[in-house]
Structures are given as structure tokens and as C-alpha cells.
PDB file of C-alpha atoms in Angstrom:
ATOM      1  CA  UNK A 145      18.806 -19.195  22.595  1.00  0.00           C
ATOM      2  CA  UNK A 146      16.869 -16.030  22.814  1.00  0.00           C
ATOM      3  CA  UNK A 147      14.423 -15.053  20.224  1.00  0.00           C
ATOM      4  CA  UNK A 148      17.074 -12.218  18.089  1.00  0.00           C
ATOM      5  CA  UNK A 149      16.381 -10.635  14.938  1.00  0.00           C
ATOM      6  CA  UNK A 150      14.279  -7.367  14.049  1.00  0.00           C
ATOM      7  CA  UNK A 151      10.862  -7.306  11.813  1.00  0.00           C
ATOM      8  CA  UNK A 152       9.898  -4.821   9.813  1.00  0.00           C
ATOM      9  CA  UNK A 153       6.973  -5.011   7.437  1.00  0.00           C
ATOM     10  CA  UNK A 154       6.607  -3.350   3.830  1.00  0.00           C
ATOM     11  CA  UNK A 155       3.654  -3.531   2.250  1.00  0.00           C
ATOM     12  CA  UNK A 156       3.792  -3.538  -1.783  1.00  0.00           C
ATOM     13  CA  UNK A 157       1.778  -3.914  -5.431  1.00  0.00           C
ATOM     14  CA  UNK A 158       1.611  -7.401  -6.795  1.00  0.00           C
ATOM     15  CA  UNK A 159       2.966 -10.753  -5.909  1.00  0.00           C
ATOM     16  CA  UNK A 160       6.346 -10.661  -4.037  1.00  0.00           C
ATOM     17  CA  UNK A 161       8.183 -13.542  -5.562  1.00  0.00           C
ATOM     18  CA  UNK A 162       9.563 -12.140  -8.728  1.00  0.00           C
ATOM     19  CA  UNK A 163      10.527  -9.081  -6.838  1.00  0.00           C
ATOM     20  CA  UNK A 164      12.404 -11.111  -4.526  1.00  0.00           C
ATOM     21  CA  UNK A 165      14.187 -12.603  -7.419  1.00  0.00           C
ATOM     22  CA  UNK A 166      15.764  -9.397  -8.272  1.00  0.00           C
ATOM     23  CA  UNK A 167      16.524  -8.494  -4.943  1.00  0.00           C
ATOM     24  CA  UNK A 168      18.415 -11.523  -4.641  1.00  0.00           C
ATOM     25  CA  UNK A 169      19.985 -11.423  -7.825  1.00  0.00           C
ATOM     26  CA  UNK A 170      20.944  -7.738  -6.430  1.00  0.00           C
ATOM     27  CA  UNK A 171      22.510  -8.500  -3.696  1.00  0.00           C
ATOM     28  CA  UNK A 172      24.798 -11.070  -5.149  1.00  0.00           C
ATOM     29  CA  UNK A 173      26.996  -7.758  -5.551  1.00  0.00           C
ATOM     30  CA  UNK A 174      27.636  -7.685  -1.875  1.00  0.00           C
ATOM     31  CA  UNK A 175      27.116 -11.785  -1.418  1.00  0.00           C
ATOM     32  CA  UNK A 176      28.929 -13.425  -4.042  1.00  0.00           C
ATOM     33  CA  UNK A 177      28.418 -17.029  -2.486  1.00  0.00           C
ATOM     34  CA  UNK A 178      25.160 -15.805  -1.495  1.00  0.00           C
ATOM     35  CA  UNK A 179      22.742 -19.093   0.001  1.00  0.00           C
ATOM     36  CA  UNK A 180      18.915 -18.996   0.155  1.00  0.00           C
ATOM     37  CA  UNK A 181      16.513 -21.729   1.884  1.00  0.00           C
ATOM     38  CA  UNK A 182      13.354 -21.358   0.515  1.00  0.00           C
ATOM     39  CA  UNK A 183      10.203 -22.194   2.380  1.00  0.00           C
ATOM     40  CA  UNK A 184      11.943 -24.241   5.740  1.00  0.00           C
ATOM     41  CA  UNK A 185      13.042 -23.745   8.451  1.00  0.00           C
ATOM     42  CA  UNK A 186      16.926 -23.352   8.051  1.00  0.00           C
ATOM     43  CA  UNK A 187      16.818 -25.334  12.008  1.00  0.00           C
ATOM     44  CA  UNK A 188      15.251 -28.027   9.966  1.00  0.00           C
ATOM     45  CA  UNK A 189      17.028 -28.432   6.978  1.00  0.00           C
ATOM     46  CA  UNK A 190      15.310 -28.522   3.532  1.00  0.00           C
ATOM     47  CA  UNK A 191      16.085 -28.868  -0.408  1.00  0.00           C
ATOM     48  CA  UNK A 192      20.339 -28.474  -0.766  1.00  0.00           C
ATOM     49  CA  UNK A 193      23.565 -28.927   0.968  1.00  0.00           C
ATOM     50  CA  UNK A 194      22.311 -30.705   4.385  1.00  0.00           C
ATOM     51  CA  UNK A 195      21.542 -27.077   5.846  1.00  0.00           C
ATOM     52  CA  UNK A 196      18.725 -26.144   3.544  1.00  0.00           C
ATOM     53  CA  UNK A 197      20.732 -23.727   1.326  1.00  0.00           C
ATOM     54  CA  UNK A 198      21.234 -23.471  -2.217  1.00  0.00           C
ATOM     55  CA  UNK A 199      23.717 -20.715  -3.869  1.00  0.00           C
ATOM     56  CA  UNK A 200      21.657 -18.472  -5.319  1.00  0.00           C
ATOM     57  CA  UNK A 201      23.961 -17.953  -8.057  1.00  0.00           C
ATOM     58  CA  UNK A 202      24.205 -22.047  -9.287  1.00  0.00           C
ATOM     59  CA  UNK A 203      22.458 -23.514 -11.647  1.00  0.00           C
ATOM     60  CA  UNK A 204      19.428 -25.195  -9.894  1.00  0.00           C
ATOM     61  CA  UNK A 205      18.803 -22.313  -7.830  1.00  0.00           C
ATOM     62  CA  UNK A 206      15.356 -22.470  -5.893  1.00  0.00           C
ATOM     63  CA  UNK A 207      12.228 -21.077  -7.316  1.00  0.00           C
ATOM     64  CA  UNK A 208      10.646 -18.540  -5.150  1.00  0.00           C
ATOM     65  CA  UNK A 209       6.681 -19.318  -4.793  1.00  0.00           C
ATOM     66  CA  UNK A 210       4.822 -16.197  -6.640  1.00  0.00           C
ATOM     67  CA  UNK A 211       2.403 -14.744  -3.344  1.00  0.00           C
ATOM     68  CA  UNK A 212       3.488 -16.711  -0.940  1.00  0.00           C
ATOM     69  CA  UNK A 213       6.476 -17.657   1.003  1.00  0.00           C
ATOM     70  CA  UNK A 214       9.229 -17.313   3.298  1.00  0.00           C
ATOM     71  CA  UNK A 215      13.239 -17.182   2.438  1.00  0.00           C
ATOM     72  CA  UNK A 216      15.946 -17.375   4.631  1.00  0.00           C
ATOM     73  CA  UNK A 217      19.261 -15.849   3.214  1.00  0.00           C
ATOM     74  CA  UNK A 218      22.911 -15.710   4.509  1.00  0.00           C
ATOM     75  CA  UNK A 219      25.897 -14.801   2.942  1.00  0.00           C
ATOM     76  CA  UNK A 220      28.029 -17.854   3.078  1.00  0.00           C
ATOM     77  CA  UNK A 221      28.500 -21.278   4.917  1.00  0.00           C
ATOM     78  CA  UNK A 222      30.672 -19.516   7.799  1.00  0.00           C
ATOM     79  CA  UNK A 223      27.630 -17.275   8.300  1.00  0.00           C
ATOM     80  CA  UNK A 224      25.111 -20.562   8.110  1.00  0.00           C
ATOM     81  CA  UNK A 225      27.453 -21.712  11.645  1.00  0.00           C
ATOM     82  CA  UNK A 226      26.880 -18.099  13.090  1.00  0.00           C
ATOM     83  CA  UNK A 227      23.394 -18.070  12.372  1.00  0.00           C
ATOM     84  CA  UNK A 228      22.971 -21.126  14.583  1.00  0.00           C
ATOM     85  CA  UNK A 229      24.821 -20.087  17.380  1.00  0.00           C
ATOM     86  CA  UNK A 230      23.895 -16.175  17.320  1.00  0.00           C
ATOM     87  CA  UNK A 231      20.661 -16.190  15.774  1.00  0.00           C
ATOM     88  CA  UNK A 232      20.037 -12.658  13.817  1.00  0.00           C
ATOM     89  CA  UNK A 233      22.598 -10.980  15.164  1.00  0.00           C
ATOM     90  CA  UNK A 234      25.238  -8.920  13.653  1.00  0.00           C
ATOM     91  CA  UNK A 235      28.276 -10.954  13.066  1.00  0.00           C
ATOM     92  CA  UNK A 236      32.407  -9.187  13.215  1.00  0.00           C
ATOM     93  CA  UNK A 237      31.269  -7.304   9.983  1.00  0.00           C
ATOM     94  CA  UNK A 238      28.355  -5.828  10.792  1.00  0.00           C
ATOM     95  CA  UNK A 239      26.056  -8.003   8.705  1.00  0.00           C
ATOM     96  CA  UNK A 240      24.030 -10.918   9.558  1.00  0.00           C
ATOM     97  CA  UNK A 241      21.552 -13.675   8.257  1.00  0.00           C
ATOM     98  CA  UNK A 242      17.755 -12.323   7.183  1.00  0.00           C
ATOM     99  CA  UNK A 243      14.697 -13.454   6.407  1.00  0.00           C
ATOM    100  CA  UNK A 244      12.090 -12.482   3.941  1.00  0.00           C
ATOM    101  CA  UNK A 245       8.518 -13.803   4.930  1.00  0.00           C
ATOM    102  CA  UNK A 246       5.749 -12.752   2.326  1.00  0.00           C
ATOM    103  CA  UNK A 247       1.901 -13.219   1.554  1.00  0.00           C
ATOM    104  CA  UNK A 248      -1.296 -11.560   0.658  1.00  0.00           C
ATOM    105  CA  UNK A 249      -2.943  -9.359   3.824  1.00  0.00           C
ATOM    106  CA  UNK A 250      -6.173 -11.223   5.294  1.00  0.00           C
ATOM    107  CA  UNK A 251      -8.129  -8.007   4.438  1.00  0.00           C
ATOM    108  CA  UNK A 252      -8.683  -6.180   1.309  1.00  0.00           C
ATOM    109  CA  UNK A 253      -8.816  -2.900   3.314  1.00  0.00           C
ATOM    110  CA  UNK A 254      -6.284  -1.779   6.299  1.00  0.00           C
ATOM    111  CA  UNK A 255      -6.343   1.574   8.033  1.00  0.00           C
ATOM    112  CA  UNK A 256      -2.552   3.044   8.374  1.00  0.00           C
ATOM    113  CA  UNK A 257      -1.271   6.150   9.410  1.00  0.00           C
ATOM    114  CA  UNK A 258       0.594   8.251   7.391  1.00  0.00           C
ATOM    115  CA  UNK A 259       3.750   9.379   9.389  1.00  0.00           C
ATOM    116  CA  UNK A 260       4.728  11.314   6.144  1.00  0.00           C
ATOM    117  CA  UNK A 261       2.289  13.331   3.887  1.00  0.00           C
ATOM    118  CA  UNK A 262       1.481  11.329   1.215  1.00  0.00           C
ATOM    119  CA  UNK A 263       0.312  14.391  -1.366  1.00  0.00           C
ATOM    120  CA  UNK A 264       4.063  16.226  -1.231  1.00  0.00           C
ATOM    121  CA  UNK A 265       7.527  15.554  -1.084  1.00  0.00           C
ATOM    122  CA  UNK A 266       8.604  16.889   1.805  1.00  0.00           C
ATOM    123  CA  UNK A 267      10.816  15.818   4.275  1.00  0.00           C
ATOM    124  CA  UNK A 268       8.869  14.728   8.147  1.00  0.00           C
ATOM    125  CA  UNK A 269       8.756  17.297  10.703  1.00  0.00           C
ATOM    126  CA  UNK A 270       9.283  21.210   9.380  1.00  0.00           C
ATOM    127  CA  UNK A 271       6.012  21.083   7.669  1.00  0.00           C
ATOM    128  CA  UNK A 272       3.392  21.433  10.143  1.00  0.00           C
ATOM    129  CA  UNK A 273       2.429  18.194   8.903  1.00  0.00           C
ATOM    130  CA  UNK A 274       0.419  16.137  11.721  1.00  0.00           C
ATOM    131  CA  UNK A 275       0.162  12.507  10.821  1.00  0.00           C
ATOM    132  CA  UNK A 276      -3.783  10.825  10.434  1.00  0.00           C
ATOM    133  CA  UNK A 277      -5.343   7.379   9.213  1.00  0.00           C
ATOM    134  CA  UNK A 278      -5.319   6.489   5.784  1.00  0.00           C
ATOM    135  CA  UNK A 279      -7.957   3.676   4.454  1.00  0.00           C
ATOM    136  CA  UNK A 280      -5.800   1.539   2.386  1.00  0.00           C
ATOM    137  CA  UNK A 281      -8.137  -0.439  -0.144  1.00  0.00           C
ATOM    138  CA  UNK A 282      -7.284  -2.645  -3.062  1.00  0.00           C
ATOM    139  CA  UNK A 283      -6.786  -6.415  -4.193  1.00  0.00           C
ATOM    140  CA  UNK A 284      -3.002  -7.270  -5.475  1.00  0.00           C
ATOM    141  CA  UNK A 285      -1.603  -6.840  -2.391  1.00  0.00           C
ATOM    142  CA  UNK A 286       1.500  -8.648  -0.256  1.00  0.00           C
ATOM    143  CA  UNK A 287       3.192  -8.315   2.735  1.00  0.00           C
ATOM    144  CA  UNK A 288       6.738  -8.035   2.776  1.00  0.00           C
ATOM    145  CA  UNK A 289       8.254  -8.600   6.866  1.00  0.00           C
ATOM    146  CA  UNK A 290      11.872  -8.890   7.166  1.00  0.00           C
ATOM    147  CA  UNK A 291      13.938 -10.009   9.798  1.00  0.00           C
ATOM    148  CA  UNK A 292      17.008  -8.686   9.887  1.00  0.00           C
ATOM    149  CA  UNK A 293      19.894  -8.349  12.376  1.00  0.00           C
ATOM    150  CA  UNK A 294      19.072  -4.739  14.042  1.00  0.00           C
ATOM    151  CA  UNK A 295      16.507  -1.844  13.357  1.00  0.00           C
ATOM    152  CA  UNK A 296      15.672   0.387  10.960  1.00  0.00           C
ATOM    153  CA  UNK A 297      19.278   2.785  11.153  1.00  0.00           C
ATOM    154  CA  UNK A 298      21.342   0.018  11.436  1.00  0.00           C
ATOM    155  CA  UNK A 299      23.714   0.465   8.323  1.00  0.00           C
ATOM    156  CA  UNK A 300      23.531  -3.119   7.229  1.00  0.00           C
ATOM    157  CA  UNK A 301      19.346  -3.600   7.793  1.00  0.00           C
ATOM    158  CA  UNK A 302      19.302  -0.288   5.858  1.00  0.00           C
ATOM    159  CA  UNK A 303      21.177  -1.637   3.143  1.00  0.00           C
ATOM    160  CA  UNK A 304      18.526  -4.164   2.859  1.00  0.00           C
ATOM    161  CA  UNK A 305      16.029  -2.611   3.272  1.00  0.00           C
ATOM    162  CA  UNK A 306      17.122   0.174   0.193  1.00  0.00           C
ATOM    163  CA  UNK A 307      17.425  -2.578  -1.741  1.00  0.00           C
ATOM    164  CA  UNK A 308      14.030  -4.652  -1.015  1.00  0.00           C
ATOM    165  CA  UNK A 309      12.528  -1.119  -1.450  1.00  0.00           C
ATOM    166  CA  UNK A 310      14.226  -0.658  -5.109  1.00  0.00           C
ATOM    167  CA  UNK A 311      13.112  -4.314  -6.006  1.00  0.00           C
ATOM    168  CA  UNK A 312       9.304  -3.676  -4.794  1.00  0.00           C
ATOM    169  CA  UNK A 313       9.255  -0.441  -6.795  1.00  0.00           C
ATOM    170  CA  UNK A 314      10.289  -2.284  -9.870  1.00  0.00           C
ATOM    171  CA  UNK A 315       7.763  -4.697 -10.122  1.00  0.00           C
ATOM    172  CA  UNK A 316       5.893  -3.795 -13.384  1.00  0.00           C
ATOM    173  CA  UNK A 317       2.058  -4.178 -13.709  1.00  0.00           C
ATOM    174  CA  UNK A 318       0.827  -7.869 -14.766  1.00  0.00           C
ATOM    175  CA  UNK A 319      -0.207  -7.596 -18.680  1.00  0.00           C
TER     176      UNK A 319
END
């Protein structure tokens, strides 16, 4: 099978895990029989039904690691049997299996660029704005990649990706 599946990569405040959590406990709305493998390769099996997934919405649900990890998610057994025969790939629906890989960045300073400008509100492009390098320097990071059926504009990866950004923006500051 062909390598399938988009990445994208968000970069947020704090540990990832409990934000994940709510994302998760989000999109139950949309999954009701939601299933999550946590940390395994779904290929390989893991903790669960044979497959590696749990329902997120059972008792016994997995615990996400805090910093660290990597979750596989899919909406339902049917789309567990897709998964291995398409890979991330949009199933009849328009939705498909995703992965949420996160840790702490290897630096404690990255340079990005700012495609928007980060001092106003203002939509890309009418401003005059020209995009330049930001230094990007503090501890409490994580990186957030997904890996989701198609790119950034694809109404489902969208969907997910509204909804990752929601749960990141949550996150509240450790006491």
C-alpha cells in the first residue's frame, strides 16, 4: 500500500494530553462509537478489542500520556477494515481515520515565519502585509502533527483541525 494520509503540524502551550482528552471527548458528537489506540501501531495491535482500539466513550477508556504520545482514532469498527485496506483516505462519507502524534520540540527556540501578522487582526493579503521570521522562544512547548485523510480545505480535515485548534486554545495555565 502506498504511504496516504496528510500531516500538518500545530504547535501549542503546555502538555498535549489533556487537550487531547477534550478533543476526543468533542468529537464523540460526530463519532458516537468513536475508537482510539493509544501509543501502537493500529498494524500491530495493542491494549483492546484485537485491533488496538478502545471506545473512547466506555468505561476503561485509555489514558492519554501527558507530553508525549501518539493516538490513532477512527470512527467505528467498519472504518478500522477501511483503514487497513485504504490507509488515510477518505472513505464514501468523506471522512477517514487520523492520527494525532505529539511531543515536546528538540529546541527551546525555532525560527517561523509569520504568513499572517501577528500584531493585528486582519485577514492575509489586502494589507500590504509581507510575511518575515519570527524567533519563537520558550519552555512548555508540544508539537501537535496530524494525519488526516486530505489537506488543509478538505471539509472533513478542517473539521478536525477547528476542533484540535478549540481544544489547544483551552488548555488553561498549570497552577
Amino acid at each position: 500500500m502506498d504511504v496516504t494520509g496528510v500531516d500538518s503540524v500545530f504547535l501549542a502551550r503546555g502538555p498535549a494530553g489533556p487537550a487531547l482528552e477534550a478533543f476526543l471527548d468533542g468529537w464523540l458528537a460526530r463519532w458516537p462509537a468513536l475508537r482510539v489506540a493509544v501509543d501502537g501501531n493500529p498494524e500491530h495491535g495493542g491494549p483492546g478489542d484485537g485491533s488496538g482500539f478502545l471506545r473512547w466513550d466506555r468505561p476503561g477508556r485509555p489514558a492519554l500520556p501527558v507530553a508525549h504520545g501518539a493516538v490513532y482514532v477512527e470512527r467505528d469498527a467498519g472504518m478500522d477494515r477501511f483503514w487497513d485496506e485504504h490507509g488515510y483516505a477518505p472513505d464514501a462519507a468523506g471522512e477517514g481515520p487520523f492520527a494525532l502524534l505529539y511531543q515536546p520540540p528538540a529546541r527551546s527556540a525555532l525560527t517561523v515565519r509569520a504568513l499572517q501578522d501577528p500584531y493585528q487582526d486582519l485577514p492575509s493579503g489586502g494589507s500590504g502585509y509581507e510575511p518575515y521570521g519570527i524567533e519563537l522562544v520558550g519552555a512548555g512547548l508540544t508539537l501537535v502533527t496530524t494525519v488526516t485523510p486530505g489537506p488543509p480545505g478538505d471539509p472533513f480535515t478542517d473539521a478536525v483541525h477547528g476542533e484540535l485548534r478549540r481544544a489547544l486554545a483551552a488548555q488553561r495555565d498549570p497552577v
